[in-house]
């Protein structure tokens, strides 16, 4: 599979895509986000602590300092456990279903599996995000009451937000498998 | 088409034999439930399967053969191939595994003897039939015990069940199949999850046996209680009215309902019924434990007498504060000039009430300690009871504030009503009751004169009444909010599904939201092997799904409606209890 240059996300940061082909009908795509930058962490910590020192200088109360430390620690823990996504994986198994999983920076993994009988199609959609228009890959879920309708849309790779070249690669592979299982 | 075979992990190392399971209708998949080992008599296998089919209501069949050749068993392969003629089948699976290799090989044979898909490196006419088999390895015990959410209770929706749901149901319903295993003395030797080690707990079995007579006794006690409650004296109107207002009685009725659910001798048939029973039972036990804890804290070091000794001075203090408040209102509160006469009348009226109240408290003060002591004992019925009793005591102690609020509100309401009617007269209009609208009307001169006079009087007396109304409404709202907090906590204790939460923490596979797949590293040229694990439900979904329905307290009116009612002077009951339970 020819590489079309390094992949980036919508804000220009470099991401990486890994495709693994287990069998002709089972493929796995992993998109890795850039790691937490040390400079940013240091910047936030320093600003919080400078603020705490300023307040301490004014009020002479030492609990301000200890609470600032606690706040920084708790904030970092919450960030890496709930917010920072390291990798997003899409595992597509023909005639069984599609599995989406997100790996957080603390090691927590959250997985969802959608059965093939519920999936109508995988498409690339456009969306207006803040001031720009972005492309995103999504799964259309069938509506049980309406044979041609779409009950809901599940967007993929929401944290890493890759650009169109990466999405097209994933889209083409998935369409091959979905076409087989129809 | 891709053929999916769900294979239990416990049979990975089983000896050669026959595969027993079920073909999932409508899908190209099979669930393997057990392996029957040699030696066996085909007639006995067929008889056993028929028996199992009627017991489990699952159409079990022989799916194929499994061969894991050990040393000295090379002749097995041909023997296995002949077996397909003995058992009726539409497709026959021939799975085999070499010891030392991790992957399986599989051949599928159709009924007419021709192979439907061959799995080896030979050149074939249909190239795309190769590699079209998926093995999904599942943990049989966990799948058997787990329940997929959202729970579908209807039996008749077979065609709407997805493949995974059907597979879970198949394994769960095949429990009688797992009673005999290869170590039993019997005609057939099977391998399934029980072969890894028999599991049973003596305590659980004893509790199950003991629970039946206990339930019978408790149901009888409940029926006696119901008979007592059905006496006519309890249905006379004043008693019924009071008991509907006291939250203790409401809580008692509610708990009785609970007990009826839990202690009924009928076994729970569906999953939701079982979970509800278990949740109620565990909540009740925790409630009692917390109540006993409260009692042990309350009754040592003479806390009751301390409490009683502080109660009368506290009531005195509240009364004194109220008196000061009234004196302040009777003067020039916040610089406003009040109408002297009305002020004095209202102030004295309320002061007399407070005086009555204080005398009543002083009369009761020698008995307070004894009353508190006995009332505190009711906490052994549960923490919710203690909280309900506290809420009732607060309501009784602040009864005078409630009375003041009602007086002030009624007075204010009458004044507003009169003012609005006389304002219409002032403008020459009238309220048409028949048409429910404002019509113009010509009044006589003396009607107009008296009307205008009264209007002026009422208008200038409005600030005084409004101020009294405002003060007492605020006091009443403070009390109502405190009672509301207590009710909220009682409601929380009642409805929190402790058993479901505990299950999610300790046995997460029993409450399943879905499944997770992991690709097992395989050798090239072998079918795809996946490991299926159970994805447990999120905690918030557990709470939402298993909340016991309660008479939850909720604000009856929205904020806008509440403000409007307060402005007009209508009596406000902000917390309203639902009379019917909703799910």
mmCIF file with all atom_site columns, C-alpha atoms in Angstrom, chain A residues 27-108:
data_model
loop_
_atom_site.group_PDB
_atom_site.id
_atom_site.type_symbol
_atom_site.label_atom_id
_atom_site.label_alt_id
_atom_site.label_comp_id
_atom_site.label_asym_id
_atom_site.label_entity_id
_atom_site.label_seq_id
_atom_site.pdbx_PDB_ins_code
_atom_site.Cartn_x
_atom_site.Cartn_y
_atom_site.Cartn_z
_atom_site.occupancy
_atom_site.B_iso_or_equiv
_atom_site.pdbx_formal_charge
_atom_site.auth_seq_id
_atom_site.auth_comp_id
_atom_site.auth_asym_id
_atom_site.auth_atom_id
_atom_site.pdbx_PDB_model_num
ATOM 1  C CA . UNK A 1 27  ? -8.713  -5.513  8.640  1.00 0.00 ? 27  UNK A CA 1
ATOM 2  C CA . UNK A 1 28  ? -7.592  -3.230  11.413 1.00 0.00 ? 28  UNK A CA 1
ATOM 3  C CA . UNK A 1 29  ? -6.790  0.498   11.168 1.00 0.00 ? 29  UNK A CA 1
ATOM 4  C CA . UNK A 1 30  ? -5.038  2.345   13.959 1.00 0.00 ? 30  UNK A CA 1
ATOM 5  C CA . UNK A 1 31  ? -4.747  6.122   14.007 1.00 0.00 ? 31  UNK A CA 1
ATOM 6  C CA . UNK A 1 32  ? -2.322  7.495   16.581 1.00 0.00 ? 32  UNK A CA 1
ATOM 7  C CA . UNK A 1 33  ? -2.596  11.032  17.858 1.00 0.00 ? 33  UNK A CA 1
ATOM 8  C CA . UNK A 1 34  ? 0.438   13.102  18.750 1.00 0.00 ? 34  UNK A CA 1
ATOM 9  C CA . UNK A 1 35  ? 1.551   12.607  22.326 1.00 0.00 ? 35  UNK A CA 1
ATOM 10 C CA . UNK A 1 36  ? 1.205   15.209  25.067 1.00 0.00 ? 36  UNK A CA 1
ATOM 11 C CA . UNK A 1 37  ? 3.876   17.814  24.516 1.00 0.00 ? 37  UNK A CA 1
ATOM 12 C CA . UNK A 1 38  ? 6.129   18.407  27.488 1.00 0.00 ? 38  UNK A CA 1
ATOM 13 C CA . UNK A 1 39  ? 6.350   22.129  26.831 1.00 0.00 ? 39  UNK A CA 1
ATOM 14 C CA . UNK A 1 40  ? 2.598   22.507  27.080 1.00 0.00 ? 40  UNK A CA 1
ATOM 15 C CA . UNK A 1 41  ? 2.454   20.608  30.369 1.00 0.00 ? 41  UNK A CA 1
ATOM 16 C CA . UNK A 1 42  ? 5.262   22.696  31.832 1.00 0.00 ? 42  UNK A CA 1
ATOM 17 C CA . UNK A 1 43  ? 3.622   25.862  30.604 1.00 0.00 ? 43  UNK A CA 1
ATOM 18 C CA . UNK A 1 44  ? 0.313   25.091  32.276 1.00 0.00 ? 44  UNK A CA 1
ATOM 19 C CA . UNK A 1 45  ? 1.902   23.988  35.524 1.00 0.00 ? 45  UNK A CA 1
ATOM 20 C CA . UNK A 1 46  ? 4.103   27.068  35.731 1.00 0.00 ? 46  UNK A CA 1
ATOM 21 C CA . UNK A 1 47  ? 1.238   29.429  35.095 1.00 0.00 ? 47  UNK A CA 1
ATOM 22 C CA . UNK A 1 48  ? -0.964  27.792  37.729 1.00 0.00 ? 48  UNK A CA 1
ATOM 23 C CA . UNK A 1 49  ? 1.802   27.888  40.309 1.00 0.00 ? 49  UNK A CA 1
ATOM 24 C CA . UNK A 1 50  ? 2.777   31.480  39.538 1.00 0.00 ? 50  UNK A CA 1
ATOM 25 C CA . UNK A 1 51  ? -0.828  32.458  40.072 1.00 0.00 ? 51  UNK A CA 1
ATOM 26 C CA . UNK A 1 52  ? -0.873  30.538  43.346 1.00 0.00 ? 52  UNK A CA 1
ATOM 27 C CA . UNK A 1 53  ? 2.287   32.302  44.504 1.00 0.00 ? 53  UNK A CA 1
ATOM 28 C CA . UNK A 1 54  ? 0.784   35.657  43.659 1.00 0.00 ? 54  UNK A CA 1
ATOM 29 C CA . UNK A 1 55  ? -2.325  34.852  45.700 1.00 0.00 ? 55  UNK A CA 1
ATOM 30 C CA . UNK A 1 56  ? -0.136  33.567  48.545 1.00 0.00 ? 56  UNK A CA 1
ATOM 31 C CA . UNK A 1 57  ? 1.886   36.762  48.464 1.00 0.00 ? 57  UNK A CA 1
ATOM 32 C CA . UNK A 1 58  ? -1.312  38.743  48.869 1.00 0.00 ? 58  UNK A CA 1
ATOM 33 C CA . UNK A 1 59  ? -3.096  36.626  51.431 1.00 0.00 ? 59  UNK A CA 1
ATOM 34 C CA . UNK A 1 60  ? -0.221  34.896  53.331 1.00 0.00 ? 60  UNK A CA 1
ATOM 35 C CA . UNK A 1 61  ? -2.250  31.717  53.457 1.00 0.00 ? 61  UNK A CA 1
ATOM 36 C CA . UNK A 1 62  ? -0.330  28.503  52.851 1.00 0.00 ? 62  UNK A CA 1
ATOM 37 C CA . UNK A 1 63  ? -3.393  26.463  51.968 1.00 0.00 ? 63  UNK A CA 1
ATOM 38 C CA . UNK A 1 64  ? -3.422  28.298  48.637 1.00 0.00 ? 64  UNK A CA 1
ATOM 39 C CA . UNK A 1 65  ? -0.143  26.651  47.671 1.00 0.00 ? 65  UNK A CA 1
ATOM 40 C CA . UNK A 1 66  ? -1.118  23.146  48.706 1.00 0.00 ? 66  UNK A CA 1
ATOM 41 C CA . UNK A 1 67  ? -4.480  23.470  47.013 1.00 0.00 ? 67  UNK A CA 1
ATOM 42 C CA . UNK A 1 68  ? -2.757  24.642  43.823 1.00 0.00 ? 68  UNK A CA 1
ATOM 43 C CA . UNK A 1 69  ? -0.571  21.540  43.876 1.00 0.00 ? 69  UNK A CA 1
ATOM 44 C CA . UNK A 1 70  ? -3.577  19.316  44.465 1.00 0.00 ? 70  UNK A CA 1
ATOM 45 C CA . UNK A 1 71  ? -5.514  21.006  41.688 1.00 0.00 ? 71  UNK A CA 1
ATOM 46 C CA . UNK A 1 72  ? -2.642  20.560  39.223 1.00 0.00 ? 72  UNK A CA 1
ATOM 47 C CA . UNK A 1 73  ? -2.202  16.894  40.081 1.00 0.00 ? 73  UNK A CA 1
ATOM 48 C CA . UNK A 1 74  ? -5.880  16.070  39.971 1.00 0.00 ? 74  UNK A CA 1
ATOM 49 C CA . UNK A 1 75  ? -6.292  18.002  36.746 1.00 0.00 ? 75  UNK A CA 1
ATOM 50 C CA . UNK A 1 76  ? -3.454  16.109  35.081 1.00 0.00 ? 76  UNK A CA 1
ATOM 51 C CA . UNK A 1 77  ? -4.788  12.754  36.219 1.00 0.00 ? 77  UNK A CA 1
ATOM 52 C CA . UNK A 1 78  ? -8.275  13.547  34.977 1.00 0.00 ? 78  UNK A CA 1
ATOM 53 C CA . UNK A 1 79  ? -6.872  14.785  31.684 1.00 0.00 ? 79  UNK A CA 1
ATOM 54 C CA . UNK A 1 80  ? -4.883  11.677  30.869 1.00 0.00 ? 80  UNK A CA 1
ATOM 55 C CA . UNK A 1 81  ? -7.618  9.354   32.032 1.00 0.00 ? 81  UNK A CA 1
ATOM 56 C CA . UNK A 1 82  ? -10.649 10.913  30.427 1.00 0.00 ? 82  UNK A CA 1
ATOM 57 C CA . UNK A 1 83  ? -9.542  13.353  27.776 1.00 0.00 ? 83  UNK A CA 1
ATOM 58 C CA . UNK A 1 84  ? -6.275  12.467  26.083 1.00 0.00 ? 84  UNK A CA 1
ATOM 59 C CA . UNK A 1 85  ? -6.710  9.762   23.480 1.00 0.00 ? 85  UNK A CA 1
ATOM 60 C CA . UNK A 1 86  ? -3.542  8.018   22.312 1.00 0.00 ? 86  UNK A CA 1
ATOM 61 C CA . UNK A 1 87  ? -4.870  5.717   19.632 1.00 0.00 ? 87  UNK A CA 1
ATOM 62 C CA . UNK A 1 88  ? -8.124  5.011   17.903 1.00 0.00 ? 88  UNK A CA 1
ATOM 63 C CA . UNK A 1 89  ? -8.642  1.633   16.311 1.00 0.00 ? 89  UNK A CA 1
ATOM 64 C CA . UNK A 1 90  ? -11.167 0.410   13.789 1.00 0.00 ? 90  UNK A CA 1
ATOM 65 C CA . UNK A 1 91  ? -11.410 -3.368  13.382 1.00 0.00 ? 91  UNK A CA 1
ATOM 66 C CA . UNK A 1 92  ? -13.691 -4.485  10.574 1.00 0.00 ? 92  UNK A CA 1
ATOM 67 C CA . UNK A 1 93  ? -14.620 -8.171  10.308 1.00 0.00 ? 93  UNK A CA 1
ATOM 68 C CA . UNK A 1 94  ? -16.688 -9.050  7.278  1.00 0.00 ? 94  UNK A CA 1
ATOM 69 C CA . UNK A 1 95  ? -20.180 -10.394 8.106  1.00 0.00 ? 95  UNK A CA 1
ATOM 70 C CA . UNK A 1 96  ? -19.535 -10.041 11.864 1.00 0.00 ? 96  UNK A CA 1
ATOM 71 C CA . UNK A 1 97  ? -19.290 -6.323  12.474 1.00 0.00 ? 97  UNK A CA 1
ATOM 72 C CA . UNK A 1 98  ? -17.143 -3.303  13.172 1.00 0.00 ? 98  UNK A CA 1
ATOM 73 C CA . UNK A 1 99  ? -15.359 -2.639  16.444 1.00 0.00 ? 99  UNK A CA 1
ATOM 74 C CA . UNK A 1 100 ? -14.246 0.849   17.476 1.00 0.00 ? 100 UNK A CA 1
ATOM 75 C CA . UNK A 1 101 ? -11.913 1.327   20.363 1.00 0.00 ? 101 UNK A CA 1
ATOM 76 C CA . UNK A 1 102 ? -10.126 4.298   21.909 1.00 0.00 ? 102 UNK A CA 1
ATOM 77 C CA . UNK A 1 103 ? -6.977  3.941   23.959 1.00 0.00 ? 103 UNK A CA 1
ATOM 78 C CA . UNK A 1 104 ? -6.461  6.740   26.475 1.00 0.00 ? 104 UNK A CA 1
ATOM 79 C CA . UNK A 1 105 ? -3.114  7.987   27.713 1.00 0.00 ? 105 UNK A CA 1
ATOM 80 C CA . UNK A 1 106 ? -3.594  6.318   31.113 1.00 0.00 ? 106 UNK A CA 1
ATOM 81 C CA . UNK A 1 107 ? -4.088  2.914   29.476 1.00 0.00 ? 107 UNK A CA 1
ATOM 82 C CA . UNK A 1 108 ? -7.866  2.823   29.711 1.00 0.00 ? 108 UNK A CA 1
#
